[in-house]
GROMACS .gro file of C-alpha atoms in nm:
model
  332
    1MET     CA    1  -6.547  -0.587   8.991
    2CYS     CA    2  -6.440  -0.794   8.654
    3ILE     CA    3  -6.295  -0.702   8.303
    4ARG     CA    4  -6.562  -0.695   8.093
    5ASP     CA    5  -6.386  -0.837   7.832
    6SER     CA    6  -6.262  -1.115   8.065
    7LEU     CA    7  -6.606  -1.185   8.151
    8ARG     CA    8  -6.689  -1.237   7.804
    9THR     CA    9  -6.448  -1.498   7.753
   10VAL     CA   10  -6.530  -1.677   8.091
   11CYS     CA   11  -6.882  -1.711   7.966
   12ILE     CA   12  -6.787  -1.846   7.625
   13LYS     CA   13  -6.552  -2.097   7.775
   14ALA     CA   14  -6.841  -2.187   7.996
   15LEU     CA   15  -7.052  -2.255   7.717
   16LYS     CA   16  -6.800  -2.450   7.529
   17ALA     CA   17  -6.757  -2.716   7.787
   18ALA     CA   18  -7.144  -2.730   7.797
   19GLY     CA   19  -7.168  -2.828   7.449
   20CYS     CA   20  -7.177  -2.487   7.265
   21ASP     CA   21  -7.051  -2.440   6.901
   22ASP     CA   22  -6.865  -2.118   6.837
   23ALA     CA   23  -7.220  -1.933   6.693
   24ASN     CA   24  -7.381  -2.032   6.957
   25ALA     CA   25  -7.143  -1.962   7.221
   26ASP     CA   26  -7.068  -1.606   7.078
   27ALA     CA   27  -7.422  -1.528   7.033
   28ILE     CA   28  -7.566  -1.619   7.406
   29SER     CA   29  -7.222  -1.470   7.581
   30GLY     CA   30  -7.297  -1.160   7.394
   31THR     CA   31  -7.647  -1.112   7.516
   32VAL     CA   32  -7.527  -1.202   7.888
   33CYS     CA   33  -7.280  -0.943   7.891
   34ALA     CA   34  -7.421  -0.668   7.679
   35ALA     CA   35  -7.726  -0.709   8.001
   36GLU     CA   36  -7.433  -0.665   8.257
   37ARG     CA   37  -7.255  -0.369   8.054
   38ASP     CA   38  -7.610  -0.215   8.085
   39HIS     CA   39  -7.653  -0.324   8.456
   40CYS     CA   40  -7.939  -0.511   8.357
   41HIS     CA   41  -7.802  -0.773   8.609
   42SER     CA   42  -8.115  -0.963   8.653
   43HIS     CA   43  -8.045  -1.098   8.296
   44GLY     CA   44  -7.709  -1.091   8.317
   45ILE     CA   45  -7.469  -1.365   8.465
   46LEU     CA   46  -7.766  -1.446   8.698
   47ARG     CA   47  -7.912  -1.673   8.395
   48MET     CA   48  -7.596  -1.823   8.296
   49PRO     CA   49  -7.672  -2.112   8.527
   50GLY     CA   50  -7.982  -2.176   8.363
   51TYR     CA   51  -7.826  -2.146   8.008
   52LEU     CA   52  -7.566  -2.455   8.143
   53LYS     CA   53  -7.852  -2.650   8.303
   54SER     CA   54  -8.024  -2.641   8.059
   55PHE     CA   55  -7.752  -2.797   7.803
   56ALA     CA   56  -7.682  -3.055   8.046
   57ASN     CA   57  -8.059  -3.202   8.123
   58GLY     CA   58  -8.066  -3.202   7.715
   59LYS     CA   59  -8.386  -2.918   7.753
   60ALA     CA   60  -8.192  -2.710   7.498
   61ASN     CA   61  -7.996  -2.736   7.160
   62PRO     CA   62  -7.646  -2.630   7.254
   63THR     CA   63  -7.518  -2.651   6.866
   64ALA     CA   64  -7.868  -2.500   6.724
   65THR     CA   65  -7.858  -2.421   6.354
   66PRO     CA   66  -8.161  -2.181   6.316
   67THR     CA   67  -8.351  -2.140   5.920
   68TRP     CA   68  -8.619  -1.948   5.810
   69GLU     CA   69  -8.804  -1.891   5.562
   70LYS     CA   70  -9.070  -1.687   5.406
   71THR     CA   71  -9.400  -1.777   5.405
   72ALA     CA   72  -9.563  -1.469   5.277
   73PRO     CA   73  -9.517  -1.134   5.121
   74GLY     CA   74  -9.470  -0.938   5.472
   75VAL     CA   75  -9.409  -1.286   5.725
   76ILE     CA   76  -9.053  -1.435   5.782
   77ARG     CA   77  -9.116  -1.760   5.995
   78GLY     CA   78  -8.789  -1.915   6.177
   79ASP     CA   79  -8.683  -2.234   6.351
   80GLY     CA   80  -8.459  -2.199   6.634
   81ASP     CA   81  -8.362  -2.537   6.572
   82ASN     CA   82  -8.463  -2.607   7.008
   83GLY     CA   83  -8.150  -2.376   7.080
   84PHE     CA   84  -8.139  -2.040   7.267
   85ALA     CA   85  -8.306  -1.678   7.069
   86PRO     CA   86  -7.963  -1.468   7.063
   87LEU     CA   87  -7.898  -1.669   6.769
   88SER     CA   88  -8.147  -1.673   6.599
   89LEU     CA   89  -8.218  -1.315   6.605
   90ASN     CA   90  -7.895  -1.203   6.512
   91MET     CA   91  -7.936  -1.377   6.190
   92MET     CA   92  -8.276  -1.350   6.123
   93ALA     CA   93  -8.260  -0.934   6.209
   94GLY     CA   94  -8.166  -0.807   5.880
   95ASP     CA   95  -8.386  -1.001   5.660
   96VAL     CA   96  -8.633  -0.901   5.877
   97GLY     CA   97  -8.566  -0.563   5.860
   98ASP     CA   98  -8.499  -0.534   5.501
   99LEU     CA   99  -8.871  -0.678   5.434
  100ALA     CA  100  -8.989  -0.428   5.644
  101LYS     CA  101  -8.863  -0.166   5.407
  102GLN     CA  102  -8.949  -0.328   5.133
  103GLN     CA  103  -9.329  -0.443   5.287
  104GLY     CA  104  -9.376  -0.107   5.494
  105VAL     CA  105  -9.441  -0.405   5.800
  106ALA     CA  106  -9.300  -0.715   5.846
  107CYS     CA  107  -9.339  -0.970   6.132
  108LEU     CA  108  -9.124  -1.255   6.233
  109ALA     CA  109  -9.254  -1.545   6.369
  110LEU     CA  110  -8.953  -1.725   6.560
  111THR     CA  111  -9.053  -2.088   6.700
  112ASN     CA  112  -8.912  -2.402   6.819
  113MET     CA  113  -8.631  -2.158   7.036
  114HIS     CA  114  -8.595  -2.091   7.405
  115HIS     CA  115  -8.571  -1.683   7.529
  116PHE     CA  116  -8.427  -1.667   7.812
  117ALA     CA  117  -8.318  -1.248   7.786
  118ALA     CA  118  -8.439  -0.980   7.814
  119LEU     CA  119  -8.626  -0.794   7.471
  120TRP     CA  120  -8.449  -0.505   7.442
  121PRO     CA  121  -8.154  -0.634   7.272
  122GLU     CA  122  -8.360  -0.733   6.974
  123MET     CA  123  -8.524  -0.394   6.984
  124GLU     CA  124  -8.192  -0.229   6.946
  125LEU     CA  125  -8.128  -0.502   6.633
  126MET     CA  126  -8.441  -0.304   6.462
  127THR     CA  127  -8.374   0.060   6.578
  128HIS     CA  128  -8.038   0.041   6.444
  129GLN     CA  129  -8.200  -0.004   6.106
  130GLY     CA  130  -8.425   0.285   6.129
  131LEU     CA  131  -8.693   0.047   6.218
  132VAL     CA  132  -8.980   0.114   6.467
  133ALA     CA  133  -9.064  -0.246   6.597
  134MET     CA  134  -9.228  -0.437   6.907
  135THR     CA  135  -9.187  -0.775   7.016
  136MET     CA  136  -9.327  -1.034   7.270
  137THR     CA  137  -9.249  -1.388   7.419
  138SER     CA  138  -9.413  -1.614   7.660
  139ALA     CA  139  -9.280  -1.840   7.959
  140PHE     CA  140  -9.315  -2.081   8.196
  141PRO     CA  141  -9.648  -2.037   8.397
  142ILE     CA  142  -9.619  -1.854   8.686
  143VAL     CA  143  -9.914  -1.587   8.625
  144PRO     CA  144 -10.240  -1.650   8.723
  145PRO     CA  145 -10.542  -1.533   8.484
  146PRO     CA  146 -10.783  -1.214   8.613
  147GLY     CA  147 -10.963  -1.325   8.899
  148GLY     CA  148 -10.716  -1.672   8.958
  149VAL     CA  149 -10.452  -1.787   9.202
  150LYS     CA  150 -10.306  -2.042   9.009
  151PRO     CA  151 -10.038  -1.954   8.756
  152LEU     CA  152 -10.144  -2.049   8.403
  153PHE     CA  153  -9.928  -1.782   8.183
  154GLY     CA  154  -9.585  -1.660   8.226
  155THR     CA  155  -9.440  -1.344   8.314
  156ASN     CA  156  -9.490  -1.255   7.935
  157PRO     CA  157  -9.230  -0.961   7.826
  158ILE     CA  158  -9.369  -0.716   7.538
  159ALA     CA  159  -9.085  -0.433   7.463
  160PHE     CA  160  -9.137  -0.164   7.227
  161GLY     CA  161  -8.855   0.056   7.019
  162TRP     CA  162  -8.835   0.391   6.849
  163PRO     CA  163  -8.540   0.495   6.687
  164ARG     CA  164  -8.379   0.843   6.678
  165ASP     CA  165  -8.163   1.080   6.483
  166ASN     CA  166  -7.960   1.096   6.789
  167GLY     CA  167  -7.881   0.704   6.819
  168GLU     CA  168  -8.033   0.627   7.158
  169ALA     CA  169  -8.362   0.473   7.067
  170VAL     CA  170  -8.651   0.532   7.291
  171ILE     CA  171  -8.708   0.126   7.414
  172PHE     CA  172  -8.897   0.013   7.701
  173ASP     CA  173  -8.876  -0.365   7.758
  174MET     CA  174  -9.164  -0.519   8.065
  175ALA     CA  175  -9.309  -0.839   8.208
  176THR     CA  176  -9.645  -0.818   8.177
  177ALA     CA  177  -9.606  -0.933   8.538
  178ALA     CA  178  -9.563  -0.722   8.827
  179ARG     CA  179  -9.161  -0.799   8.812
  180ALA     CA  180  -8.978  -1.007   8.602
  181HIS     CA  181  -8.895  -1.370   8.768
  182GLY     CA  182  -8.530  -1.195   8.732
  183GLU     CA  183  -8.585  -0.935   8.948
  184ILE     CA  184  -8.775  -1.175   9.185
  185LEU     CA  185  -8.471  -1.378   9.179
  186MET     CA  186  -8.215  -1.122   9.232
  187ALA     CA  187  -8.438  -0.984   9.542
  188ALA     CA  188  -8.385  -1.316   9.683
  189ARG     CA  189  -8.037  -1.319   9.640
  190GLU     CA  190  -8.018  -0.986   9.823
  191GLY     CA  191  -8.245  -1.062  10.105
  192LYS     CA  192  -8.520  -0.784   9.995
  193GLU     CA  193  -8.875  -0.764  10.019
  194LEU     CA  194  -9.052  -0.737   9.746
  195PRO     CA  195  -9.340  -0.435   9.750
  196PRO     CA  196  -9.660  -0.564   9.833
  197GLY     CA  197  -9.885  -0.686   9.529
  198THR     CA  198  -9.616  -0.808   9.359
  199ILE     CA  199  -9.667  -1.204   9.449
  200ILE     CA  200  -9.925  -1.474   9.618
  201ASP     CA  201  -9.758  -1.731   9.835
  202LYS     CA  202  -9.882  -2.098   9.753
  203ASN     CA  203 -10.208  -2.080   9.945
  204GLY     CA  204 -10.308  -1.739   9.745
  205ASN     CA  205 -10.186  -1.536  10.004
  206PRO     CA  206 -10.031  -1.202   9.967
  207SER     CA  207  -9.652  -1.180  10.040
  208THR     CA  208  -9.370  -0.969   9.984
  209ASN     CA  209  -9.079  -1.229  10.090
  210PRO     CA  210  -8.944  -1.354   9.715
  211GLU     CA  211  -8.906  -1.693   9.816
  212ASP     CA  212  -9.263  -1.752   9.873
  213VAL     CA  213  -9.325  -1.722   9.470
  214HIS     CA  214  -9.189  -2.095   9.499
  215GLY     CA  215  -9.553  -2.267   9.460
  216GLY     CA  216  -9.708  -1.932   9.451
  217ALA     CA  217  -9.764  -1.697   9.161
  218ILE     CA  218  -9.650  -1.345   9.048
  219LEU     CA  219  -9.934  -1.121   9.002
  220ALA     CA  220  -9.988  -0.924   8.673
  221PHE     CA  221  -9.927  -0.587   8.665
  222GLY     CA  222 -10.263  -0.321   8.699
  223GLY     CA  223 -10.452  -0.616   8.790
  224ALA     CA  224 -10.691  -0.805   8.554
  225LYS     CA  225 -10.559  -0.524   8.293
  226GLY     CA  226 -10.225  -0.668   8.271
  227ALA     CA  227 -10.347  -1.039   8.265
  228LEU     CA  228 -10.538  -0.959   7.988
  229VAL     CA  229 -10.222  -0.809   7.850
  230SER     CA  230 -10.048  -1.129   7.958
  231MET     CA  231 -10.312  -1.330   7.779
  232MET     CA  232 -10.264  -1.145   7.447
  233VAL     CA  233  -9.924  -1.241   7.419
  234GLU     CA  234  -9.964  -1.588   7.486
  235LEU     CA  235 -10.234  -1.560   7.157
  236MET     CA  236  -9.955  -1.381   6.968
  237ALA     CA  237  -9.688  -1.581   7.062
  238GLY     CA  238  -9.848  -1.914   7.088
  239ALA     CA  239 -10.165  -2.004   6.905
  240LEU     CA  240 -10.071  -1.758   6.606
  241MET     CA  241  -9.773  -1.952   6.481
  242GLY     CA  242  -9.857  -2.271   6.644
  243GLU     CA  243  -9.589  -2.228   6.951
  244PRO     CA  244  -9.728  -2.372   7.270
  245PHE     CA  245  -9.912  -2.167   7.578
  246SER     CA  246  -9.696  -2.142   7.903
  247PHE     CA  247  -9.899  -2.413   8.049
  248GLU     CA  248  -9.865  -2.695   7.791
  249THR     CA  249  -9.478  -2.603   7.813
  250ALA     CA  250  -9.501  -2.706   8.165
  251LYS     CA  251  -9.682  -3.029   8.129
  252LYS     CA  252  -9.384  -3.140   7.873
  253VAL     CA  253  -9.106  -3.113   8.084
  254GLU     CA  254  -9.054  -3.075   8.470
  255PRO     CA  255  -9.109  -2.713   8.573
  256ASP     CA  256  -8.754  -2.623   8.685
  257GLY     CA  257  -8.786  -2.248   8.641
  258LEU     CA  258  -8.598  -2.227   8.304
  259ALA     CA  259  -8.704  -2.062   7.983
  260ASN     CA  260  -8.943  -2.307   7.823
  261ARG     CA  261  -8.993  -2.387   7.426
  262GLY     CA  262  -9.207  -2.089   7.309
  263GLY     CA  263  -9.273  -1.834   7.025
  264GLN     CA  264  -9.159  -1.501   6.984
  265LEU     CA  265  -9.321  -1.253   6.760
  266ILE     CA  266  -9.122  -0.911   6.606
  267ILE     CA  267  -9.334  -0.677   6.423
  268ALA     CA  268  -9.096  -0.426   6.256
  269ILE     CA  269  -9.227  -0.096   6.085
  270ASP     CA  270  -9.054   0.120   5.835
  271PRO     CA  271  -9.149   0.420   5.990
  272ALA     CA  272  -9.116   0.671   5.621
  273ARG     CA  273  -9.377   0.455   5.473
  274PHE     CA  274  -9.679   0.562   5.653
  275GLY     CA  275  -9.739   0.943   5.516
  276ASP     CA  276  -9.480   1.137   5.679
  277ALA     CA  277  -9.134   1.033   5.570
  278GLY     CA  278  -8.993   1.386   5.644
  279GLY     CA  279  -9.117   1.441   5.977
  280TRP     CA  280  -9.190   1.161   6.173
  281ALA     CA  281  -8.870   1.160   6.393
  282GLN     CA  282  -8.896   1.545   6.468
  283HIS     CA  283  -9.277   1.509   6.538
  284ALA     CA  284  -9.171   1.249   6.813
  285GLU     CA  285  -8.932   1.447   6.926
  286ALA     CA  286  -9.198   1.727   7.041
  287LEU     CA  287  -9.352   1.445   7.244
  288PHE     CA  288  -9.037   1.361   7.408
  289ALA     CA  289  -8.943   1.727   7.513
  290GLU     CA  290  -9.269   1.703   7.653
  291MET     CA  291  -9.240   1.492   7.876
  292VAL     CA  292  -8.911   1.547   8.014
  293LYS     CA  293  -9.031   1.887   8.148
  294GLN     CA  294  -9.224   1.754   8.416
  295GLU     CA  295  -8.996   1.692   8.680
  296GLY     CA  296  -8.910   1.329   8.774
  297VAL     CA  297  -8.983   1.205   8.430
  298ARG     CA  298  -8.731   0.977   8.327
  299MET     CA  299  -8.699   0.854   7.917
  300PRO     CA  300  -8.747   0.467   7.869
  301SER     CA  301  -8.345   0.325   7.843
  302ARG     CA  302  -8.175   0.620   7.971
  303ARG     CA  303  -8.079   0.436   8.284
  304ARG     CA  304  -7.920   0.190   8.095
  305TYR     CA  305  -7.739   0.402   7.826
  306GLU     CA  306  -7.573   0.598   8.126
  307ALA     CA  307  -7.462   0.249   8.261
  308ARG     CA  308  -7.336   0.171   7.882
  309ARG     CA  309  -7.120   0.478   7.868
  310MET     CA  310  -6.991   0.419   8.220
  311THR     CA  311  -6.907   0.072   8.157
  312GLU     CA  312  -6.762   0.173   7.815
  313ALA     CA  313  -6.541   0.393   7.984
  314SER     CA  314  -6.407   0.207   8.263
  315GLY     CA  315  -6.405  -0.120   8.082
  316HIS     CA  316  -6.498  -0.322   8.422
  317VAL     CA  317  -6.860  -0.474   8.522
  318ASP     CA  318  -6.970  -0.557   8.860
  319VAL     CA  319  -7.093  -0.904   8.894
  320ALA     CA  320  -7.161  -1.113   9.208
  321SER     CA  321  -6.841  -1.281   9.314
  322ASP     CA  322  -7.014  -1.645   9.361
  323LEU     CA  323  -7.189  -1.604   9.065
  324LEU     CA  324  -6.862  -1.546   8.882
  325GLY     CA  325  -6.740  -1.816   9.086
  326GLN     CA  326  -7.021  -2.093   8.928
  327ILE     CA  327  -6.897  -1.974   8.580
  328LYS     CA  328  -6.525  -1.983   8.602
  329ALA     CA  329  -6.577  -2.340   8.716
  330ALA     CA  330  -6.774  -2.422   8.420
  331ALA     CA  331  -6.558  -2.287   8.208
  332GLY     CA  332  -6.309  -2.557   8.380
   0.00000   0.00000   0.00000
């Protein structure tokens, strides 16, 4: 158990010790601690050693200064200056939102950066502005193409956000792999088996041992259908904006399980500009109401919002003691 504010302070100190300036340390620690706040442990403190290692080995820029420009009426192209994504996203979200409200639809093509976090934080940045949005990004190669057994695609997550009048947007954030890589790392830490159909070992044989992902691969969700969605992410976050595919980043840098450089696409939509300005929100509520009438149905993000309220009420987060010790040692 750790006081939430103290955790943020320790993370900032560790990031600054690794060379981060104030802006980057604040943005990264905010993303990490938000994940812990919402009990998204696979993308919280578990990722801090990866951030620190990426700075130590020169893979990422700890003092990145993102820049962006409008390249078409509805397109903003951002350059993350080889840093991690949180600072770029925080800085550019307002401009993308404003452009979506002007044009009806706007896109952010974020390049030259590393994405190592969950995608729901940027969906919240959009839904808080009253916008419908989706986003996608690629990762290091760990998922085979349809019918294959050798890693080629990343876990290639996608996320979608829908604003609601009550403030708690409907957001889903999912890997196009059968499990996010962070979830597999958590299973290995906790000595848990994986569900069948999640990974294959180095010989291409099915496995439930999370350690076998090293040298093996994570399967796409839903077989060939999920692998094709993963391919779409490669194209939309790679070729579309001149960024490398997952397999191309692995050729440039020794594979180390850390976030590789890649692109991220955000599409923001002003729902008031599509013909039902006065009714779109209430109409959506009719669908949500029908969903939760069925026993066992849980709305996307509900568990995360419940965890957030618990954390905010207690002021504490549960953090693995060995991980916290690593971060404290890095912080000096």
